[in-house]
mmCIF file of C-alpha atoms in Angstrom:
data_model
loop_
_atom_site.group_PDB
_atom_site.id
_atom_site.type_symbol
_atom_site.label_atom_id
_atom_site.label_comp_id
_atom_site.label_asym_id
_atom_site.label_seq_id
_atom_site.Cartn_x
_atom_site.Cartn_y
_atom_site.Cartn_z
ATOM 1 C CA UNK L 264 109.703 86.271 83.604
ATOM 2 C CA UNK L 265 107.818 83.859 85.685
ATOM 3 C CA UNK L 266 106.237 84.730 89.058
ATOM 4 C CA UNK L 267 107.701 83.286 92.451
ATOM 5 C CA UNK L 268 105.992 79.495 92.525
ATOM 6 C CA UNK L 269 104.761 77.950 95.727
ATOM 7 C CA UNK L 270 104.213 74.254 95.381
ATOM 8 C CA UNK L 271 101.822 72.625 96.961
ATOM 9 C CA UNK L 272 99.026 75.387 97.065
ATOM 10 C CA UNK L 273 97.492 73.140 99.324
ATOM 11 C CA UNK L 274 98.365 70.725 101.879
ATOM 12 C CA UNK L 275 96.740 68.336 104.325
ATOM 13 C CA UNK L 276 98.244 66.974 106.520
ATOM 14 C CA UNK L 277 97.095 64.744 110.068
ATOM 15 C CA UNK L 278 99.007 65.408 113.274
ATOM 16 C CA UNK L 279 102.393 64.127 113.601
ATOM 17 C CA UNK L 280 103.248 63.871 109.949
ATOM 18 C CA UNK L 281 105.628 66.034 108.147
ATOM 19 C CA UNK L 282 104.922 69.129 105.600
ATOM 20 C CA UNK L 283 107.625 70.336 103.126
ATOM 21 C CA UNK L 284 106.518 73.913 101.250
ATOM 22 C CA UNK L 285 108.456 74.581 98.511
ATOM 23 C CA UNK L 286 109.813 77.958 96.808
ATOM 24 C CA UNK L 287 111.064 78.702 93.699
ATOM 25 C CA UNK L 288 111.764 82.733 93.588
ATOM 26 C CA UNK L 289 112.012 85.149 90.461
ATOM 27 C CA UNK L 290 114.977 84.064 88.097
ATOM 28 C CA UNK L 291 117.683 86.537 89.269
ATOM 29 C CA UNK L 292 116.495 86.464 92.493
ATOM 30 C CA UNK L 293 118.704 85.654 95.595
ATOM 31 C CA UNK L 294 116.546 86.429 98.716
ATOM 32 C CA UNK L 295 114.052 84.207 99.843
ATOM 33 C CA UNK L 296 111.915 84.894 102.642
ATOM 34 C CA UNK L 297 109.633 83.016 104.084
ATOM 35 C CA UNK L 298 105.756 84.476 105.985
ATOM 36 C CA UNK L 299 102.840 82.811 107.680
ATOM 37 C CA UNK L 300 99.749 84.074 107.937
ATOM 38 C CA UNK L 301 96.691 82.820 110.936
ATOM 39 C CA UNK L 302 93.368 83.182 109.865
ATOM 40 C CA UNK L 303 92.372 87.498 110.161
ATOM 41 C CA UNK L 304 95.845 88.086 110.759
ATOM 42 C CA UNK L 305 98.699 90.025 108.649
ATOM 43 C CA UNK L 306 101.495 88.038 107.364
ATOM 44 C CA UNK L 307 104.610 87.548 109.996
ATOM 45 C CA UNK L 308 108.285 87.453 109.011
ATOM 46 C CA UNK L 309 109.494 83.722 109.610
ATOM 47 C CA UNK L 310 113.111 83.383 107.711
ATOM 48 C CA UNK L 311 115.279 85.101 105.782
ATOM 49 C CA UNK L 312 117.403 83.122 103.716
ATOM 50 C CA UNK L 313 120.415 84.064 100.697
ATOM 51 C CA UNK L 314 121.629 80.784 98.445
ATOM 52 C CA UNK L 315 122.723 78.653 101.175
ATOM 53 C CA UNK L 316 122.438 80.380 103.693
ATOM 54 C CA UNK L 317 120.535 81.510 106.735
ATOM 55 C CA UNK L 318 120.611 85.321 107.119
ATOM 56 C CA UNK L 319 117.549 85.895 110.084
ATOM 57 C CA UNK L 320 115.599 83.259 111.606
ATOM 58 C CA UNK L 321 114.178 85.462 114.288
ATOM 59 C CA UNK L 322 110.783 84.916 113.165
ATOM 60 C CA UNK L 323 110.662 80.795 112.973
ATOM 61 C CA UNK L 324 109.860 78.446 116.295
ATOM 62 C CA UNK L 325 112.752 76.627 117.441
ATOM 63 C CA UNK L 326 111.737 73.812 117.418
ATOM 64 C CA UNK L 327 109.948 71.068 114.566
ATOM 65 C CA UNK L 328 110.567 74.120 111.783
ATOM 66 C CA UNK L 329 113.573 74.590 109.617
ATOM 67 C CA UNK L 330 114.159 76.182 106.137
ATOM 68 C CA UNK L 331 116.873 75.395 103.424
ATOM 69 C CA UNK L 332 117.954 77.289 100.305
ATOM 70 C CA UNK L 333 120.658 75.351 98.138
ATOM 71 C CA UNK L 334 122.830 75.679 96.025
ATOM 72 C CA UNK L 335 120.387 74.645 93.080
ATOM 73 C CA UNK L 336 116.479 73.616 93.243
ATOM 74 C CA UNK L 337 113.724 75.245 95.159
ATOM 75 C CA UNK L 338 113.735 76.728 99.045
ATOM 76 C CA UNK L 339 112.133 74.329 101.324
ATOM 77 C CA UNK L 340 110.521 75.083 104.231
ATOM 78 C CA UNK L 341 109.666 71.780 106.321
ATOM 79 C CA UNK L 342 107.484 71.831 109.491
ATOM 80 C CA UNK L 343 107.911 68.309 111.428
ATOM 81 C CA UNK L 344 105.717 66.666 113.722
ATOM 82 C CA UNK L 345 102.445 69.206 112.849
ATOM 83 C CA UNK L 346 99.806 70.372 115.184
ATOM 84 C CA UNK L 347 96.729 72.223 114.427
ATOM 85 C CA UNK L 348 98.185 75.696 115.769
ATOM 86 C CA UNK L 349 100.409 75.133 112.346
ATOM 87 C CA UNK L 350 97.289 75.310 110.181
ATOM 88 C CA UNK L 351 98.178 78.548 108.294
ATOM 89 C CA UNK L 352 99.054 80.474 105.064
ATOM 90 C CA UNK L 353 102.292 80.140 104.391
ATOM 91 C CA UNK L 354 104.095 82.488 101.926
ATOM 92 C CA UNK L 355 106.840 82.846 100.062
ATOM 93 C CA UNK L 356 108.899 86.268 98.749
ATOM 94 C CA UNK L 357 111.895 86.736 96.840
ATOM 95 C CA UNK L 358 114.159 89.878 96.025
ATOM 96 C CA UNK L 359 117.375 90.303 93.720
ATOM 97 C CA UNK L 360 118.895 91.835 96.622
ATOM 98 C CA UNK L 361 118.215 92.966 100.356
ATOM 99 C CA UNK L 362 117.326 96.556 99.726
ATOM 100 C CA UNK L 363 114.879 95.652 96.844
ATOM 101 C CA UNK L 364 110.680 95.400 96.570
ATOM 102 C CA UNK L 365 109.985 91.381 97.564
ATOM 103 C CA UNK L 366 107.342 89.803 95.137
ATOM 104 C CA UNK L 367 105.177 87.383 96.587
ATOM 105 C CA UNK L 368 104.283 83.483 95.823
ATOM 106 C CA UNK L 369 100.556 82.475 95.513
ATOM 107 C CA UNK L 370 101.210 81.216 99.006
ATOM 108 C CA UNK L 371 100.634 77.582 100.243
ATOM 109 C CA UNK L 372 97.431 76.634 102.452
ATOM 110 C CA UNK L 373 98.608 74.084 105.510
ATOM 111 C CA UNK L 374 95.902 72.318 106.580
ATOM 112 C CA UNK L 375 96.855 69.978 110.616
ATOM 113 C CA UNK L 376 93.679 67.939 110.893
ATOM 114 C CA UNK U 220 110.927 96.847 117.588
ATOM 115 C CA UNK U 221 108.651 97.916 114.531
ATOM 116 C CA UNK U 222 105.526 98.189 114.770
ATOM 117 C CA UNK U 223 102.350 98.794 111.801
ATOM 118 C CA UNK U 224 99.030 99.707 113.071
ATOM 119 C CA UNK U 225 96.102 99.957 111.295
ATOM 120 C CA UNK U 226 93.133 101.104 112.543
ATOM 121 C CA UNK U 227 90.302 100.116 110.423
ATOM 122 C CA UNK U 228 89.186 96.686 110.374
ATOM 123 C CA UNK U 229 87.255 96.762 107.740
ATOM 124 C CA UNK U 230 86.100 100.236 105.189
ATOM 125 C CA UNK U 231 83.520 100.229 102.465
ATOM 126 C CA UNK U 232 82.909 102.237 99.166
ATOM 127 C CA UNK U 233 80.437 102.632 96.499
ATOM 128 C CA UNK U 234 82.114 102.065 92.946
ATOM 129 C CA UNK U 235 83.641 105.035 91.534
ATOM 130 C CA UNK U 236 84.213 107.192 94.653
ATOM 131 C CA UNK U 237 87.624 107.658 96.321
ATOM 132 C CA UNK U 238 88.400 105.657 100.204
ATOM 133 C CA UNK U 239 91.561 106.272 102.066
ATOM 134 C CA UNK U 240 92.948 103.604 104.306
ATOM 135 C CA UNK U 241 94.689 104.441 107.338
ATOM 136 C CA UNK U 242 98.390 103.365 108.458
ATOM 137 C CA UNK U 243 100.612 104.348 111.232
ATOM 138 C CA UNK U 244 103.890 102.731 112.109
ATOM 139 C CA UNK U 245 106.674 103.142 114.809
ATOM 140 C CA UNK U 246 110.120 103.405 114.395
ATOM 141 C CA UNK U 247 113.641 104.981 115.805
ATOM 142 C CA UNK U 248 115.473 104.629 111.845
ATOM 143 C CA UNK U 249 115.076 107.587 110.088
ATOM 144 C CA UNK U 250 115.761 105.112 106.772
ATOM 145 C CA UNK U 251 113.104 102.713 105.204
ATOM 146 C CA UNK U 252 110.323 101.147 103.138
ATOM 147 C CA UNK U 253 106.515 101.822 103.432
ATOM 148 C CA UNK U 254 104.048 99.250 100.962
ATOM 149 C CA UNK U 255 100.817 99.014 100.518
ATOM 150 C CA UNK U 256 99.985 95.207 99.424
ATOM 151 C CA UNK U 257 96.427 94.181 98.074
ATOM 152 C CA UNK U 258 95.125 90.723 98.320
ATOM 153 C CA UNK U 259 91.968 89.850 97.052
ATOM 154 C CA UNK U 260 90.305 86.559 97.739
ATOM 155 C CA UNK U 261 93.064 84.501 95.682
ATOM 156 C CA UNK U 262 95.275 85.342 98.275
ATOM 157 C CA UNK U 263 97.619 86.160 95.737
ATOM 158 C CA UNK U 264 100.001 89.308 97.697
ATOM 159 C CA UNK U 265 100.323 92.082 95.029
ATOM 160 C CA UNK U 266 102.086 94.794 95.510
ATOM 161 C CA UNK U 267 100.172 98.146 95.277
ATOM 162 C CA UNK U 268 102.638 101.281 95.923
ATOM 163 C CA UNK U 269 106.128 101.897 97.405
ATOM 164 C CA UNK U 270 107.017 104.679 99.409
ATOM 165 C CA UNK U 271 111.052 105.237 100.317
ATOM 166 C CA UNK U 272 111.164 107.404 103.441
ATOM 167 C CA UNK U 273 114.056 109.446 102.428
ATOM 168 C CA UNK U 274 111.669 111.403 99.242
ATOM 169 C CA UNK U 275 109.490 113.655 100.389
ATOM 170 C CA UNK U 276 107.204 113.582 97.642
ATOM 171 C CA UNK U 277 104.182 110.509 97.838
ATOM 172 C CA UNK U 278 104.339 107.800 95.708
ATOM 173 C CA UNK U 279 101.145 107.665 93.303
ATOM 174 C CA UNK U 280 100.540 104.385 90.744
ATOM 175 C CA UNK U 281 97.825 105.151 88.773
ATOM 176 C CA UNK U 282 94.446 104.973 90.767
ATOM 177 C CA UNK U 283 96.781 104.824 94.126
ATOM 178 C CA UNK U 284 98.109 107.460 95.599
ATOM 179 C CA UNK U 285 99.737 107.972 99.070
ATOM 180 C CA UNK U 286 100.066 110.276 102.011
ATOM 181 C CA UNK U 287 103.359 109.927 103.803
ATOM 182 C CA UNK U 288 103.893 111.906 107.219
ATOM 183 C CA UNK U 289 107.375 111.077 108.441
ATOM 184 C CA UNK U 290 107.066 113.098 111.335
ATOM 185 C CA UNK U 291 103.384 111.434 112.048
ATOM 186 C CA UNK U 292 104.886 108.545 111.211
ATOM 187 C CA UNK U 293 101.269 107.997 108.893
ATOM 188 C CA UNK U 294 101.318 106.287 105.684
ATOM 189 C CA UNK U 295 97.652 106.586 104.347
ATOM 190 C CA UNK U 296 96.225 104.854 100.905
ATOM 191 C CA UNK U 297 93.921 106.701 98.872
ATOM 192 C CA UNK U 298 92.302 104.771 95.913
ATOM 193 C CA UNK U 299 90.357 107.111 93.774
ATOM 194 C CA UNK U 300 87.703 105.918 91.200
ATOM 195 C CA UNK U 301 87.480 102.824 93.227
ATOM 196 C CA UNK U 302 86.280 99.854 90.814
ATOM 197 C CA UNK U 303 84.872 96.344 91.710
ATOM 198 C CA UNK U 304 88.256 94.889 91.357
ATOM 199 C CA UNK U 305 89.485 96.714 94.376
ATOM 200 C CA UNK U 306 87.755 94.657 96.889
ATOM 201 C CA UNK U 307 90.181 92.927 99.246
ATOM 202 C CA UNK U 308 92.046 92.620 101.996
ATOM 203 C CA UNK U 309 94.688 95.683 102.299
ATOM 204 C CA UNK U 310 97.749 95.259 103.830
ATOM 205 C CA UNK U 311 100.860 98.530 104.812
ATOM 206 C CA UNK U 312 104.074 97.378 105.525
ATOM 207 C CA UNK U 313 107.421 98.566 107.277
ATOM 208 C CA UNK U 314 110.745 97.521 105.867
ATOM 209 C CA UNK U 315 114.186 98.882 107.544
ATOM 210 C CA UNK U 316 116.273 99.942 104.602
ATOM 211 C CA UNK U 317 119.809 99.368 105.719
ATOM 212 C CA UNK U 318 120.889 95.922 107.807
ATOM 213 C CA UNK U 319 121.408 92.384 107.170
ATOM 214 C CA UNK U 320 117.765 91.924 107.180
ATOM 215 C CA UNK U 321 115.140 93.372 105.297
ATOM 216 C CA UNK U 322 112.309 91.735 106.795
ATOM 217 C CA UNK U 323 108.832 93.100 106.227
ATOM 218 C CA UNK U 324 106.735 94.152 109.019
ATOM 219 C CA UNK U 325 102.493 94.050 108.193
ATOM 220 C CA UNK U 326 99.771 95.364 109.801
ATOM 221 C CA UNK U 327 96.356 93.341 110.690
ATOM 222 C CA UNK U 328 95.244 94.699 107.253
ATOM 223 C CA UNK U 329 91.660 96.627 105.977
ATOM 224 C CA UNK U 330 89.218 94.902 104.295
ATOM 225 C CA UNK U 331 88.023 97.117 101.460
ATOM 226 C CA UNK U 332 84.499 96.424 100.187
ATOM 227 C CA UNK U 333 83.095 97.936 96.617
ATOM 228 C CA UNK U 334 79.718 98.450 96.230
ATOM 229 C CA UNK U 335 78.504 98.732 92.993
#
């Protein structure tokens, strides 16, 4: 059973430009969330998300960040507009349900130069 | 809110002996998840030991071994025989067991260095 994929595990990107993370959880998984993590800092909860749907968002600016997870294909978490405060970790968990152990991606590396 | 302290920036251990890493937490549920997560320099998360608040008894994987204090709200990590591959970045986490959303809470983390 393959891990919980991240793709791109890194990312550059200049300011103003768009970055789309992608997340492909366990097979049988359901729950995606999403974490970033600043430089000598613990992860923090962004999104939660079920198939299509948004469960939490508490975690995720409100503005230039959203996070989709359809029906079929990958979770996407896209960051418009990018600044340099948006240079991060960002990682990716999945669970087969919400009371379960989440498994971690390899994470993706955002890089606002 | 929920909140995961840890208190120890950074710890360091010569090969082979034991190191416990420190965690305390706050909370007003009397229902949840403690973790310990590891991650070396790959960044890769991996999870190291589980703890469900409700069993009294500590969780122990192999080498790992916890000691859970509900009422001290303390979640320690003690890694005995400590081996090379242990270096990294150590991370204890808070999850609230019942609700819509089982976010995970992490502390700043402990960086764990082996000496051989």
């Amino acid at each position: 059973n393959a891990g919980v994929m991240q793709n791109p595990r890194h990312l550059v990107r200049r300011r103003g430009q768009e970055a789309r993370l992608r997340c492909s959880p366990m097979k049988g998984h359901s729950h995606v969330y999403w974490y970033r993590q600043l430089p000598e800092e613990g992860l923090k909860f962004m999104v939660y998300l079920q198939k299509e749907n948004i469960i939490d968002e508490s975690g995720m600016p409100k503005e230039r960040f959203s996070a989709e997870f359809p029906k079929e294909g990958p979770s996407i978490l896209r960051i418009q507009q990018v600044v340099r405060g948006d240079s991060a970790a960002y990682f990716c968990a999945s669970s087969p349900d919400n009371t379960d152990t989440q498994y971690f991606g390899p994470g993706t590396r955002l890089t606002v130069l | 809110a929920q909140t995961v302290t840890q208190s120890q920036p950074e710890m360091s251990v010569q090969e082979a002996e034991t190191v416990t890493l420190s965690c305390t937490y706050d909370t007003s549920e009397s229902d949840y998840y403690l973790f310990w997560y590891k991650q070396p320099p790959s960044r890769q998360m991996i999870l190291v030991i589980r703890q469900e608040a409700y069993k009294q008894q500590n969780a122990t994987e192999n080498r790992f071994s916890v000691n859970f204090q509900k009422a001290a709200k303390s979640f320690s990590l003690k890694i005995s025989d400590s081996q090379l591959g242990d270096a990294a970045m150590y991370f204890c986490a808070y999850r609230r067991r019942q609700g819509g959303s089982e976010k995970l809470v992490f502390g700043k983390g402990t960086k764990l260095t082996v000496n051989p």
